[in-house]
Tab-separated table of C-alpha atoms and ligand atoms in Angstrom:
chain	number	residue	atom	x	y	z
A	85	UNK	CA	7.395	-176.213	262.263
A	86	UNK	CA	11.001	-176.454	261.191
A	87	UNK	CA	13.148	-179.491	262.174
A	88	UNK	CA	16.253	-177.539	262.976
A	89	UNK	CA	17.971	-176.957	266.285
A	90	UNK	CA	16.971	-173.812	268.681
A	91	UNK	CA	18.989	-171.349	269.697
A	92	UNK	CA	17.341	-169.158	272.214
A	93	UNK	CA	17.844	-165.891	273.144
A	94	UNK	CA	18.544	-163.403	276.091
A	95	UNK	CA	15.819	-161.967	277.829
A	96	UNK	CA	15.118	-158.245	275.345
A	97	UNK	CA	17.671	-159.460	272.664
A	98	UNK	CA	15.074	-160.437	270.264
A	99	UNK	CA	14.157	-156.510	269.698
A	100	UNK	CA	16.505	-156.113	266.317
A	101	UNK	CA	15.106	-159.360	265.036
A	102	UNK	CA	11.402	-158.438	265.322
A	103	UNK	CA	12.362	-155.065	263.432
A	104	UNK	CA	13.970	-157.742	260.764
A	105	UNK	CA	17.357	-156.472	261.412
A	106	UNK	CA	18.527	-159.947	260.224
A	107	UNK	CA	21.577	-160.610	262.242
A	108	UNK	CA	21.864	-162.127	265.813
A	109	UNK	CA	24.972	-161.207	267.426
A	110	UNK	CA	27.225	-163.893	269.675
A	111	UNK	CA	25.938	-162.049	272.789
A	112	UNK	CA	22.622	-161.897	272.873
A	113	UNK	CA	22.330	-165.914	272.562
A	114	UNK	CA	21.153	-167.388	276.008
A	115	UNK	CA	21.419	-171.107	274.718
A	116	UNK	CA	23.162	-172.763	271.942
A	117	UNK	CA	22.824	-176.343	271.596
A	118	UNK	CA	25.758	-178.388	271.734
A	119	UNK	CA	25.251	-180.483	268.657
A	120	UNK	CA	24.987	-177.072	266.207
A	121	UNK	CA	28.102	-176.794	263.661
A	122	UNK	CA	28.830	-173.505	261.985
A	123	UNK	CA	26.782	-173.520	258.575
A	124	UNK	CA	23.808	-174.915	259.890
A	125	UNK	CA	20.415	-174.258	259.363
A	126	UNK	CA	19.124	-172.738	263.084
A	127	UNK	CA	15.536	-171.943	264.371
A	128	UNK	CA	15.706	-168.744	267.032
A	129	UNK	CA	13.702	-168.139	269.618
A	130	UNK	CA	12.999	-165.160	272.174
A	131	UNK	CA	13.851	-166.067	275.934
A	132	UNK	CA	9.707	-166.552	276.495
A	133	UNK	CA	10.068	-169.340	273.288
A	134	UNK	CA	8.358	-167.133	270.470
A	135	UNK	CA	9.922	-168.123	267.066
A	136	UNK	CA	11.695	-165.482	265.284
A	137	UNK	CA	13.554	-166.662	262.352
A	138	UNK	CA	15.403	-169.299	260.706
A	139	UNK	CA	18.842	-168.714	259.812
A	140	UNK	CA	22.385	-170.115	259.576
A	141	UNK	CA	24.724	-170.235	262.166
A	142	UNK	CA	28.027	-169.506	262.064
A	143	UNK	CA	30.679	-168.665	265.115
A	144	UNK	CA	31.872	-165.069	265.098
A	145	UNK	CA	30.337	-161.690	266.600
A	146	UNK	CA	27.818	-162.582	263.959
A	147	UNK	CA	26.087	-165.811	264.977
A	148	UNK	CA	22.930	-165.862	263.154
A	149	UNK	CA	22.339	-164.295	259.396
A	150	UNK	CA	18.129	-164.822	259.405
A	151	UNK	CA	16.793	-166.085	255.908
A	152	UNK	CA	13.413	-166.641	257.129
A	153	UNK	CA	10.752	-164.791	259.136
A	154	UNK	CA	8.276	-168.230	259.008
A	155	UNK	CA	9.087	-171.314	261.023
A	156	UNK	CA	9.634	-173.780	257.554
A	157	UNK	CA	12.203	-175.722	255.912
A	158	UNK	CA	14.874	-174.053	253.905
A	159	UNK	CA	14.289	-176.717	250.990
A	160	UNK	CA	15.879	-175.978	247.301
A	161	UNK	CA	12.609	-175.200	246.092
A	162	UNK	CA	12.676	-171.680	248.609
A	163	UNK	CA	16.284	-170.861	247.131
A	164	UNK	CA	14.541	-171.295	244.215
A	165	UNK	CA	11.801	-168.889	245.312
A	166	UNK	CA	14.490	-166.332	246.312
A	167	UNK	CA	16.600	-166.076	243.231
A	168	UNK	CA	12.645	-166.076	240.995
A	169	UNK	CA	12.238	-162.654	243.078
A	170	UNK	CA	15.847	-161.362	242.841
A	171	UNK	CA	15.264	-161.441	239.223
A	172	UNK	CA	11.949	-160.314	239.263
A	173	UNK	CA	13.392	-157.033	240.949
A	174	UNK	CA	16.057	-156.394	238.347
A	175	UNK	CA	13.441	-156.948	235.303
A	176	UNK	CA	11.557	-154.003	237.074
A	177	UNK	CA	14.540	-152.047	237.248
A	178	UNK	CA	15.638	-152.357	233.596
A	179	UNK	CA	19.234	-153.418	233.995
A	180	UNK	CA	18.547	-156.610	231.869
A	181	UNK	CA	19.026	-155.722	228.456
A	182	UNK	CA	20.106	-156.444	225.017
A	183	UNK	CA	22.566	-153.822	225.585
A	184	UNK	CA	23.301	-154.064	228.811
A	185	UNK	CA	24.147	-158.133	230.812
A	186	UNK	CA	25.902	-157.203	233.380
A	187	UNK	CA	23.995	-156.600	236.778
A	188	UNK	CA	24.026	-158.163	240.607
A	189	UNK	CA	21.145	-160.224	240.993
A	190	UNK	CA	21.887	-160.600	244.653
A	191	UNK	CA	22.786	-158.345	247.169
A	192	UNK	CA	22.927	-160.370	251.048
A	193	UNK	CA	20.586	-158.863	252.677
A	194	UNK	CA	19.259	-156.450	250.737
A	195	UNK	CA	17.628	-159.332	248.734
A	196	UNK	CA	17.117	-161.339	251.961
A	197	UNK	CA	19.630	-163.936	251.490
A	198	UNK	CA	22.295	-162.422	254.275
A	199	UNK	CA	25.738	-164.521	252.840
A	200	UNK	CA	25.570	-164.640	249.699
A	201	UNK	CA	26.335	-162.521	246.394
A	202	UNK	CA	25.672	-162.855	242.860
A	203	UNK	CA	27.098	-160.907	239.735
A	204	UNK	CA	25.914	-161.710	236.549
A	205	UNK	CA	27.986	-161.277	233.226
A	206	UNK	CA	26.543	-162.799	230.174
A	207	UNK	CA	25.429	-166.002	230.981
A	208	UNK	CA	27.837	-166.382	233.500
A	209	UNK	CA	26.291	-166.182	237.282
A	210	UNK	CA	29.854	-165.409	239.984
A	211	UNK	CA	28.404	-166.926	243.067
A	212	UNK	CA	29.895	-165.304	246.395
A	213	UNK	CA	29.416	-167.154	249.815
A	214	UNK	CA	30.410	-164.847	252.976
A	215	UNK	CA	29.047	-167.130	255.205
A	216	UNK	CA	29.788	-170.972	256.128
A	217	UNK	CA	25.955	-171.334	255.254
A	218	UNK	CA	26.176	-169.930	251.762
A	219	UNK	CA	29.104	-171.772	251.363
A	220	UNK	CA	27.515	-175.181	252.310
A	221	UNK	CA	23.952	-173.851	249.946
A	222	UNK	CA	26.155	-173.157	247.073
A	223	UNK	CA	25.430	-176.378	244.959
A	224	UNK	CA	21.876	-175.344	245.717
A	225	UNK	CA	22.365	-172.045	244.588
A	226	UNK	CA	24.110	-172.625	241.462
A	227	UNK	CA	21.314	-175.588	240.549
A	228	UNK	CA	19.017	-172.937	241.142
A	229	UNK	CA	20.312	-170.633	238.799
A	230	UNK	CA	20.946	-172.471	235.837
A	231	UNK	CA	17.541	-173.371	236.271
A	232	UNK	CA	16.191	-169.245	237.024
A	233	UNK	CA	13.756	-168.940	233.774
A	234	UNK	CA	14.583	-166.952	231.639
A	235	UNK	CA	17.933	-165.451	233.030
A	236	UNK	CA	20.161	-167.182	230.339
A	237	UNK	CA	22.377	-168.708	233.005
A	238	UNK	CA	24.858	-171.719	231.545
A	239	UNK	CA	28.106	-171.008	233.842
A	240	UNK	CA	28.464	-170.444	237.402
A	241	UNK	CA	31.615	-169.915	238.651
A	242	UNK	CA	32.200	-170.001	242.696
A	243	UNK	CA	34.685	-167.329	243.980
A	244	UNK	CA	34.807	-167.125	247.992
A	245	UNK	CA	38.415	-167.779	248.761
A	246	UNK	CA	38.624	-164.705	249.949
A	247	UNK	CA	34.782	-163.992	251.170
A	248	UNK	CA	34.547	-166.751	254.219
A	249	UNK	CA	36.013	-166.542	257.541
A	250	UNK	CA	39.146	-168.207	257.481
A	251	UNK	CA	39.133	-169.654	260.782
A	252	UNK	CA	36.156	-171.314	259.831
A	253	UNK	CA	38.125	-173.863	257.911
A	254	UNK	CA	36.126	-174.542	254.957
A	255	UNK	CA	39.202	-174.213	252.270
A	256	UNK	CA	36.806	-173.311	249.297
A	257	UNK	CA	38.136	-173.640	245.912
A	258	UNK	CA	37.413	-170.821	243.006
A	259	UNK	CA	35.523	-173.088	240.615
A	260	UNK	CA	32.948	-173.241	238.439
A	261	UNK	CA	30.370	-175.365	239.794
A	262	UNK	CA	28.191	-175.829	236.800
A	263	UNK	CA	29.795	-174.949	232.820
A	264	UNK	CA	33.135	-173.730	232.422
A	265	UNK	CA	34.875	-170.789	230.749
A	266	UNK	CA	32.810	-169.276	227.427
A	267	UNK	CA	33.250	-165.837	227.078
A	268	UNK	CA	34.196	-163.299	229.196
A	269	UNK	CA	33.210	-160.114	227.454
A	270	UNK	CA	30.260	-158.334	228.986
A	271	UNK	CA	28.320	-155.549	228.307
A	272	UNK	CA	27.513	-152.729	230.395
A	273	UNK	CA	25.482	-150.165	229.187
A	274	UNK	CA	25.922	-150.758	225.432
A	275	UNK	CA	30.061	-150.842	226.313
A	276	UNK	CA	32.556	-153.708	226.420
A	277	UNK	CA	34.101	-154.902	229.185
A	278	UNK	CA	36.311	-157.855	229.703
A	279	UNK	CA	35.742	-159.473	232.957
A	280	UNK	CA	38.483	-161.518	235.008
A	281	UNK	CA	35.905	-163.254	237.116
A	282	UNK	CA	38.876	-166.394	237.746
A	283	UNK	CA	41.762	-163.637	239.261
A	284	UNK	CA	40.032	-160.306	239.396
A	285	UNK	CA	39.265	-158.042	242.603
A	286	UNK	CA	35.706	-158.955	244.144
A	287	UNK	CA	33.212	-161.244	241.566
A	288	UNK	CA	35.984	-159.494	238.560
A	289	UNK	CA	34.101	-155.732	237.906
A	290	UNK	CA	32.834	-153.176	240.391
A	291	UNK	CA	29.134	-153.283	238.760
A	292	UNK	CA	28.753	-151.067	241.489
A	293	UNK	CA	29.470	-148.106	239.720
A	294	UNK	CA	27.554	-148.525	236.681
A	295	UNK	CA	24.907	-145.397	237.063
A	296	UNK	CA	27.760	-143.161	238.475
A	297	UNK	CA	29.791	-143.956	235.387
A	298	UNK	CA	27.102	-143.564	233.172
A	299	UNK	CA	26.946	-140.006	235.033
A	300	UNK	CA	29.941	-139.414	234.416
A	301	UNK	CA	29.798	-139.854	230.884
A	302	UNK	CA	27.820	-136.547	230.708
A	303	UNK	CA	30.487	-134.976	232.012
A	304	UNK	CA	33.075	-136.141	229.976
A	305	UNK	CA	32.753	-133.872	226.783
A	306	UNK	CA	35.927	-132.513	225.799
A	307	UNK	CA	37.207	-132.852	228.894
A	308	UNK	CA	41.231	-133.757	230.522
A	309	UNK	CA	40.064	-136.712	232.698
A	310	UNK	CA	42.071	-138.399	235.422
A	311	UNK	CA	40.977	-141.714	236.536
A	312	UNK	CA	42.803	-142.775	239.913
A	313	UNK	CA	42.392	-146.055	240.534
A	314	UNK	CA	41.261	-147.356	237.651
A	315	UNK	CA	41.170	-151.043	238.180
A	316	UNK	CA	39.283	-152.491	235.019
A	317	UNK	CA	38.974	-149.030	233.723
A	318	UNK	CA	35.150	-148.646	233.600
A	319	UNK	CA	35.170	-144.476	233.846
A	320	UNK	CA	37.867	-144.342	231.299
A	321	UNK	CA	35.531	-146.305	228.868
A	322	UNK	CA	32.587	-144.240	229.705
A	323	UNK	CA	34.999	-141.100	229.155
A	324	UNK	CA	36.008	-141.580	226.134
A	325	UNK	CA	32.789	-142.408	224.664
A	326	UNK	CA	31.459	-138.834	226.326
A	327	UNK	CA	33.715	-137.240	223.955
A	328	UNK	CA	36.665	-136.791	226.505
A	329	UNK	CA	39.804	-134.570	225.035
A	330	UNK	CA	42.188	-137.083	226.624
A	331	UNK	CA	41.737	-139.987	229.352
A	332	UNK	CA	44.772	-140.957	231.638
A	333	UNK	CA	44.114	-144.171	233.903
A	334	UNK	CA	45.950	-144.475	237.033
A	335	UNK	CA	46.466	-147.713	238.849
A	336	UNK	CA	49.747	-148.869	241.076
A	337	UNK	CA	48.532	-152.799	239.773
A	338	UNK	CA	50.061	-153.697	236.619
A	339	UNK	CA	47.658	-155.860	236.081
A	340	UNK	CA	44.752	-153.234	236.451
A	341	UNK	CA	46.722	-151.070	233.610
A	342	UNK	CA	46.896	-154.152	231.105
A	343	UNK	CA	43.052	-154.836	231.941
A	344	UNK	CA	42.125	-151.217	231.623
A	345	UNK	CA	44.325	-151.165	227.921
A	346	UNK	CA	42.415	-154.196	226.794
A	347	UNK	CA	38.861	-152.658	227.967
A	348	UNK	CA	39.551	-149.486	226.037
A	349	UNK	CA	41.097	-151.162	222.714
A	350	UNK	CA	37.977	-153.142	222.798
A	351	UNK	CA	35.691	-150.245	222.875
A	352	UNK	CA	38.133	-147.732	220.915
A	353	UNK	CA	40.675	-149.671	218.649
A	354	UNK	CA	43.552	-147.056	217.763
A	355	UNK	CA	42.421	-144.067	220.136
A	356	UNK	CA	45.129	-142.577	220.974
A	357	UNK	CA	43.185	-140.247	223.629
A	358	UNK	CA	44.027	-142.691	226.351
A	359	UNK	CA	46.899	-143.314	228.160
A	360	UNK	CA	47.027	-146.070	231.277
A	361	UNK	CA	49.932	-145.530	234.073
A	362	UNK	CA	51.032	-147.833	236.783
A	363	UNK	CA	51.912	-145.612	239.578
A	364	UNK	CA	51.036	-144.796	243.324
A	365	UNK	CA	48.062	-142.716	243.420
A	366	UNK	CA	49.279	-140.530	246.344
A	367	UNK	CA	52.553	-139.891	244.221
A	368	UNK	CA	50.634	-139.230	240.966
A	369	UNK	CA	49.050	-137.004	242.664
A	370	UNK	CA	51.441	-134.762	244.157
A	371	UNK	CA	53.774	-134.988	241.115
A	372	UNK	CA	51.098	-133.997	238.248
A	373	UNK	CA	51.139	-130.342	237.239
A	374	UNK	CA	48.526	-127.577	238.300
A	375	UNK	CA	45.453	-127.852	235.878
A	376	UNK	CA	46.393	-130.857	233.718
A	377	UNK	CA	43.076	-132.161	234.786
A	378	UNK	CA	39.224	-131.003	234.502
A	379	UNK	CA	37.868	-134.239	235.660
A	380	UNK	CA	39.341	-136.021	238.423
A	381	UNK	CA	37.820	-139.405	239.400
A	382	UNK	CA	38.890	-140.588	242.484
A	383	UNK	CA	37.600	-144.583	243.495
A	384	UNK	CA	40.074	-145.720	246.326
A	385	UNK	CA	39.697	-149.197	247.565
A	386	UNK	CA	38.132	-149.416	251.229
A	387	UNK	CA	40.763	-147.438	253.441
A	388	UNK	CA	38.648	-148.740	256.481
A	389	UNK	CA	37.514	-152.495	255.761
A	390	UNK	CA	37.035	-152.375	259.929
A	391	UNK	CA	36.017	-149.789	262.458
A	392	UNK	CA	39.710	-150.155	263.841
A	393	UNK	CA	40.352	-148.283	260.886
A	394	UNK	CA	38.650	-145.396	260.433
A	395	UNK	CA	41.015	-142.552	261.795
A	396	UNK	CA	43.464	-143.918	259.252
A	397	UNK	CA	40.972	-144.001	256.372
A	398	UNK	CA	39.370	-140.709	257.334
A	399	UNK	CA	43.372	-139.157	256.919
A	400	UNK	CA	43.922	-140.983	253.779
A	401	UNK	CA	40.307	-139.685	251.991
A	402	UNK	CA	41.239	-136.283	252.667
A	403	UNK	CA	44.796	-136.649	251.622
A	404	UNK	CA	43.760	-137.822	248.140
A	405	UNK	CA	41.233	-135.156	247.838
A	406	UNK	CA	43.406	-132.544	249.308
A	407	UNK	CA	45.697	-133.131	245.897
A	408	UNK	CA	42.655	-132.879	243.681
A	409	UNK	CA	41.424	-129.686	244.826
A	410	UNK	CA	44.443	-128.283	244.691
A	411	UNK	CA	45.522	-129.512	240.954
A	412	UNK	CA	41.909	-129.572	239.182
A	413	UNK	CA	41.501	-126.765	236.585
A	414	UNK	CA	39.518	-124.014	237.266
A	415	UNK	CA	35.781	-125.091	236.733
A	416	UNK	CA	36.943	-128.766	236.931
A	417	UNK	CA	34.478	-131.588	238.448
A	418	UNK	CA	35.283	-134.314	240.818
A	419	UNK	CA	33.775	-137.335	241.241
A	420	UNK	CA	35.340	-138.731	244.631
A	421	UNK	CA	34.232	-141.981	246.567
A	422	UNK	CA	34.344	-143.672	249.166
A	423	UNK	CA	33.502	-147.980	249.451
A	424	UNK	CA	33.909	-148.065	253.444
A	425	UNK	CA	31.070	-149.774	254.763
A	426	UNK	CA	32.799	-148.590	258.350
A	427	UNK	CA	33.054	-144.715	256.682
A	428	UNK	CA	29.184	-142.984	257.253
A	429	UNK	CA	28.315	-140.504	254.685
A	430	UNK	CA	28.900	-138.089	257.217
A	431	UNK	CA	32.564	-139.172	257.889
A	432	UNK	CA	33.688	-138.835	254.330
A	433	UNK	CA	31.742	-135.803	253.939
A	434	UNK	CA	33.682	-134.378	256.436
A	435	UNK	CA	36.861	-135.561	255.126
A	436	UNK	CA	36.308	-134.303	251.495
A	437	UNK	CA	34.856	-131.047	253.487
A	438	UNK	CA	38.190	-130.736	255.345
A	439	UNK	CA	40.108	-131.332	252.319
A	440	UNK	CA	38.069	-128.507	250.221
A	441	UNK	CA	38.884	-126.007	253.010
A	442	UNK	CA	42.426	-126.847	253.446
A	443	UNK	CA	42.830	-126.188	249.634
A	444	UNK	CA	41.008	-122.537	250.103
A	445	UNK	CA	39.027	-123.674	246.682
A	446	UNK	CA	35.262	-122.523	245.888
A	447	UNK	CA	33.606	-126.337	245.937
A	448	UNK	CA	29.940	-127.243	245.691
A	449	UNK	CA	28.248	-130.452	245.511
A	450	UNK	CA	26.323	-131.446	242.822
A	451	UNK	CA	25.362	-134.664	242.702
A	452	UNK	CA	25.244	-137.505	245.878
A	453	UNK	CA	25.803	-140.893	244.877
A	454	UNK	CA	25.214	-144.379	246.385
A	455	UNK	CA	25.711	-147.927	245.115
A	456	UNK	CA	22.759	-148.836	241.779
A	457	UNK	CA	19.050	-149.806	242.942
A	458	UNK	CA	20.529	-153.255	241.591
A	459	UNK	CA	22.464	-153.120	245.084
A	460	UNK	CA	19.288	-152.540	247.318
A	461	UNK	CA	19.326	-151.792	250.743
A	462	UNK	CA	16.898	-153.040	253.319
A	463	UNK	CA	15.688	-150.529	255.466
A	464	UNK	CA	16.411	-152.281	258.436
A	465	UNK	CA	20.037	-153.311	257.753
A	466	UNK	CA	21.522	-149.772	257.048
A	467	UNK	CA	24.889	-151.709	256.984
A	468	UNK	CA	24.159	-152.779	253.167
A	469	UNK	CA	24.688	-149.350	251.501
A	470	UNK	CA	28.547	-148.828	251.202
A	471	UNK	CA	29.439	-146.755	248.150
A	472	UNK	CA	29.390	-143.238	249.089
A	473	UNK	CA	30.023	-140.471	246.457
A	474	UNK	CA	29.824	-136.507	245.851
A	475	UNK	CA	30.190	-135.219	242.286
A	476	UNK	CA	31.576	-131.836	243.016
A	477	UNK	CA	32.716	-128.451	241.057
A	478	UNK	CA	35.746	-126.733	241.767
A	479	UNK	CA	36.426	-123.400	240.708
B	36	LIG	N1	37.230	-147.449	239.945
B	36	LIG	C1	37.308	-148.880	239.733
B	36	LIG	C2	37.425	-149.675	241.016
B	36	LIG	C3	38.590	-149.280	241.893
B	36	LIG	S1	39.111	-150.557	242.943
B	36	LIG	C4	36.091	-149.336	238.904
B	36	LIG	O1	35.190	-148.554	238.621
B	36	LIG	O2	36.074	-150.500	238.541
B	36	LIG	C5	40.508	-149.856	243.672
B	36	LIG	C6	41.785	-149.923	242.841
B	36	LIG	O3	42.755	-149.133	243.511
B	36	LIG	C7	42.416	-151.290	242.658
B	36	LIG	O4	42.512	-151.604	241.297
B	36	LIG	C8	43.807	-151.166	243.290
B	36	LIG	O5	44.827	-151.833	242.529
B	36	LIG	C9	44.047	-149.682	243.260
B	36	LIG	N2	44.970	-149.160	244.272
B	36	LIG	C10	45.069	-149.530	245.571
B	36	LIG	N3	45.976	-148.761	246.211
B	36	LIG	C11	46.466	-147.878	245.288
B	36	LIG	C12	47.413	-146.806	245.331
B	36	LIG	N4	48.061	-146.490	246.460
B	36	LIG	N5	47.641	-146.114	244.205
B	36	LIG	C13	46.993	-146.412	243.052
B	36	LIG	N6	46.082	-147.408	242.969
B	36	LIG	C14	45.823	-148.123	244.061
């Protein structure tokens, strides 16, 4: 048995837990020890004293994230363990290649360690902590990875300023925790990307979107391609090398436009088929003329990053996709997203449906798209899968 403190639950609560849903919510805890800090390693029990998990507390509407179905000791060694079958699952799915080093090798919960993230570019592991837990684990964690055979880890930089829950106090520091800065050129899919893992949005690259821009890419054949919110400027890459006619990027950051130039002078020295704008995307929209565009890619940033938020989100989706299907040239495609975890598939759906309608446009969907298998999902925490898409023709 594990030496760590019990919290016990309410009478029925443990229901979720035995179906390895792996969070405990603030309610259903009968009995929380005084002694137990937020970040701490927690045994929990049902209200009859069966074990159910071991996990680490923190204070929120989320109290428990469970690591561990068996009543043991969280040592180094099972971090270890965890990380050895993280990478195990990536080898099967072929993302780690000579020609392509840029992949997550953990997802939370979807690789049963609820908390934490990992991107890794090069030899260079961005370690994520969204819970005081993580945060507390993350020498172990980076130890553990420099040490992962075989992955090629030498750098691990820690970026959770912006991850944990501020009110829990813990002042983290972007750092690297082992190495320092090398390289920051990656490779995705046989393509260059330069990766600004010290400022950049999330670990510094949505690898997220690798297989839908890799999609896309088979689309892009003489094609007039808008990218909307380009950030680091992954489709336009992927465009161009499809053979696109002419790339635009769209971005209202600066800094996304300079990081998007780089990316494709990198790839493309001296193309002159691309062209990166800093502008509103709702502006670019309504100001660019009918037809200038017969590939639209629209990846907005979460419009809903809370439930609070969804009617707003749900009326900015189908604005943006309103203005597509009106501009697109006839036979044009759209790839349009959506990253709300708090959006279901059937929400945007509806919004992109709404939009199609309002535009009077003939639209069918052609492809469905979700987050890379290198995001998994458990089956029991639907919350993991985010990234909603629908490649779709317009005539
Ligand atoms: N498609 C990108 C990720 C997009 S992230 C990729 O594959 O990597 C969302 C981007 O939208 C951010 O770079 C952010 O700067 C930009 N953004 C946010 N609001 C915007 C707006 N109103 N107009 C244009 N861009 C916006």
């Amino acid at each position: 048995m594990s030496t760590y403190q019990t919290i016990t639950l309410k009478r029925g609560k443990e229901e979720s837990l035995l179906r390895f849903h792996p969070w405990v919510f603030s309610g259903a805890i009968a009995n929380l020890p005084q002694s137990v800090e937020e970040g701490d390693l927690v045994r929990v029990t049902a209200s009859d004293g069966r074990f159910l998990g071991v996990g680490h507390y923190e204070v929120g509407s989320i109290a428990v994230r469970i690591l561990e179905s068996e009543d043991i000791e969280l040592t180094p060694g099972w971090f270890a363990t965890r990380l050895e079958q993280a990478l195990a699952l990536r080898r099967k799915l072929g993302v780690i290649r000579p020609d392509n080093n840029t992949y997550r090798l953990v997802h939370g919960e979807g690789d049963f360690l609820p908390g934490c993230v990992v991107d890794i570019y090069g030899n260079t592991a961005v370690l994520q902590a969204h819970s005081p837990g993580m945060h507390y684990a993350r020498h172990i964690l980076a130890k553990a990875l420099v040490d992962l055979p075989g992955a090629g880890i030498a750098n691990v930089y820690y970026k959770s300023e912006t991850t944990l829950p501020y009110k829990a106090r813990l002042d983290p520091v972007n750092d690297y925790l082992i190495g320092g800065f090398e390289t920051n050129v990656s490779m995705e899919n046989g393509l260059l990307f330069n990766i600004d893992w010290l400022k950049g949005q999330k670990t510094g690259f949505f690898v997220d979107q690798r297989d839908n821009r890799a999609l896309l890419e088979h689309y892009s054949r003489d094609a007039r391609v808008l990218n909307m919110f380009c950030y680091t400027g992954g489709f336009s890459v992927y465009a161009m090398r499809g053979g696109a006619r002419v790339v635009h990027s769209v971005d209202s950051s600066a800094k996304a436009v300079t990081l998007t130039d780089a990316n494709i002078a990198l790839n493309f020295p001296g193309d002159t088929r691309h062209t990166a704008y800093a502008e509103d995307a709702f502006k670019y929209l309504a100001e660019m003329p009918d037809g200038a565009y017969d590939l639209i890619i629209l990846d907005p940033p979460a419009f809903a990053k809370h439930r609070s938020a969804i009617k707003n989100a749900m009326v900015g989706y189908r604005r943006i996709n309103a203005a597509a299907f009106r501009k697109i040239a006839p036979g044009g495609i759209l790839f349009t997203f959506s990253c709300s975890q708090a959006i279901s598939r059937e929400q945007f759906r509806l919004a992109v449906f709404t939009a199609a309608a309002q535009s009077g446009r003939r639209v069918r969907i052609l492809h469905q798209l979700t987050q890379p298998a290198d995001h998994p999902v458990s089956i029991y925490h639907p919350e993991g899968e985010y990234l909603k898409g629908l490649v779709l023709a317009v005539e």
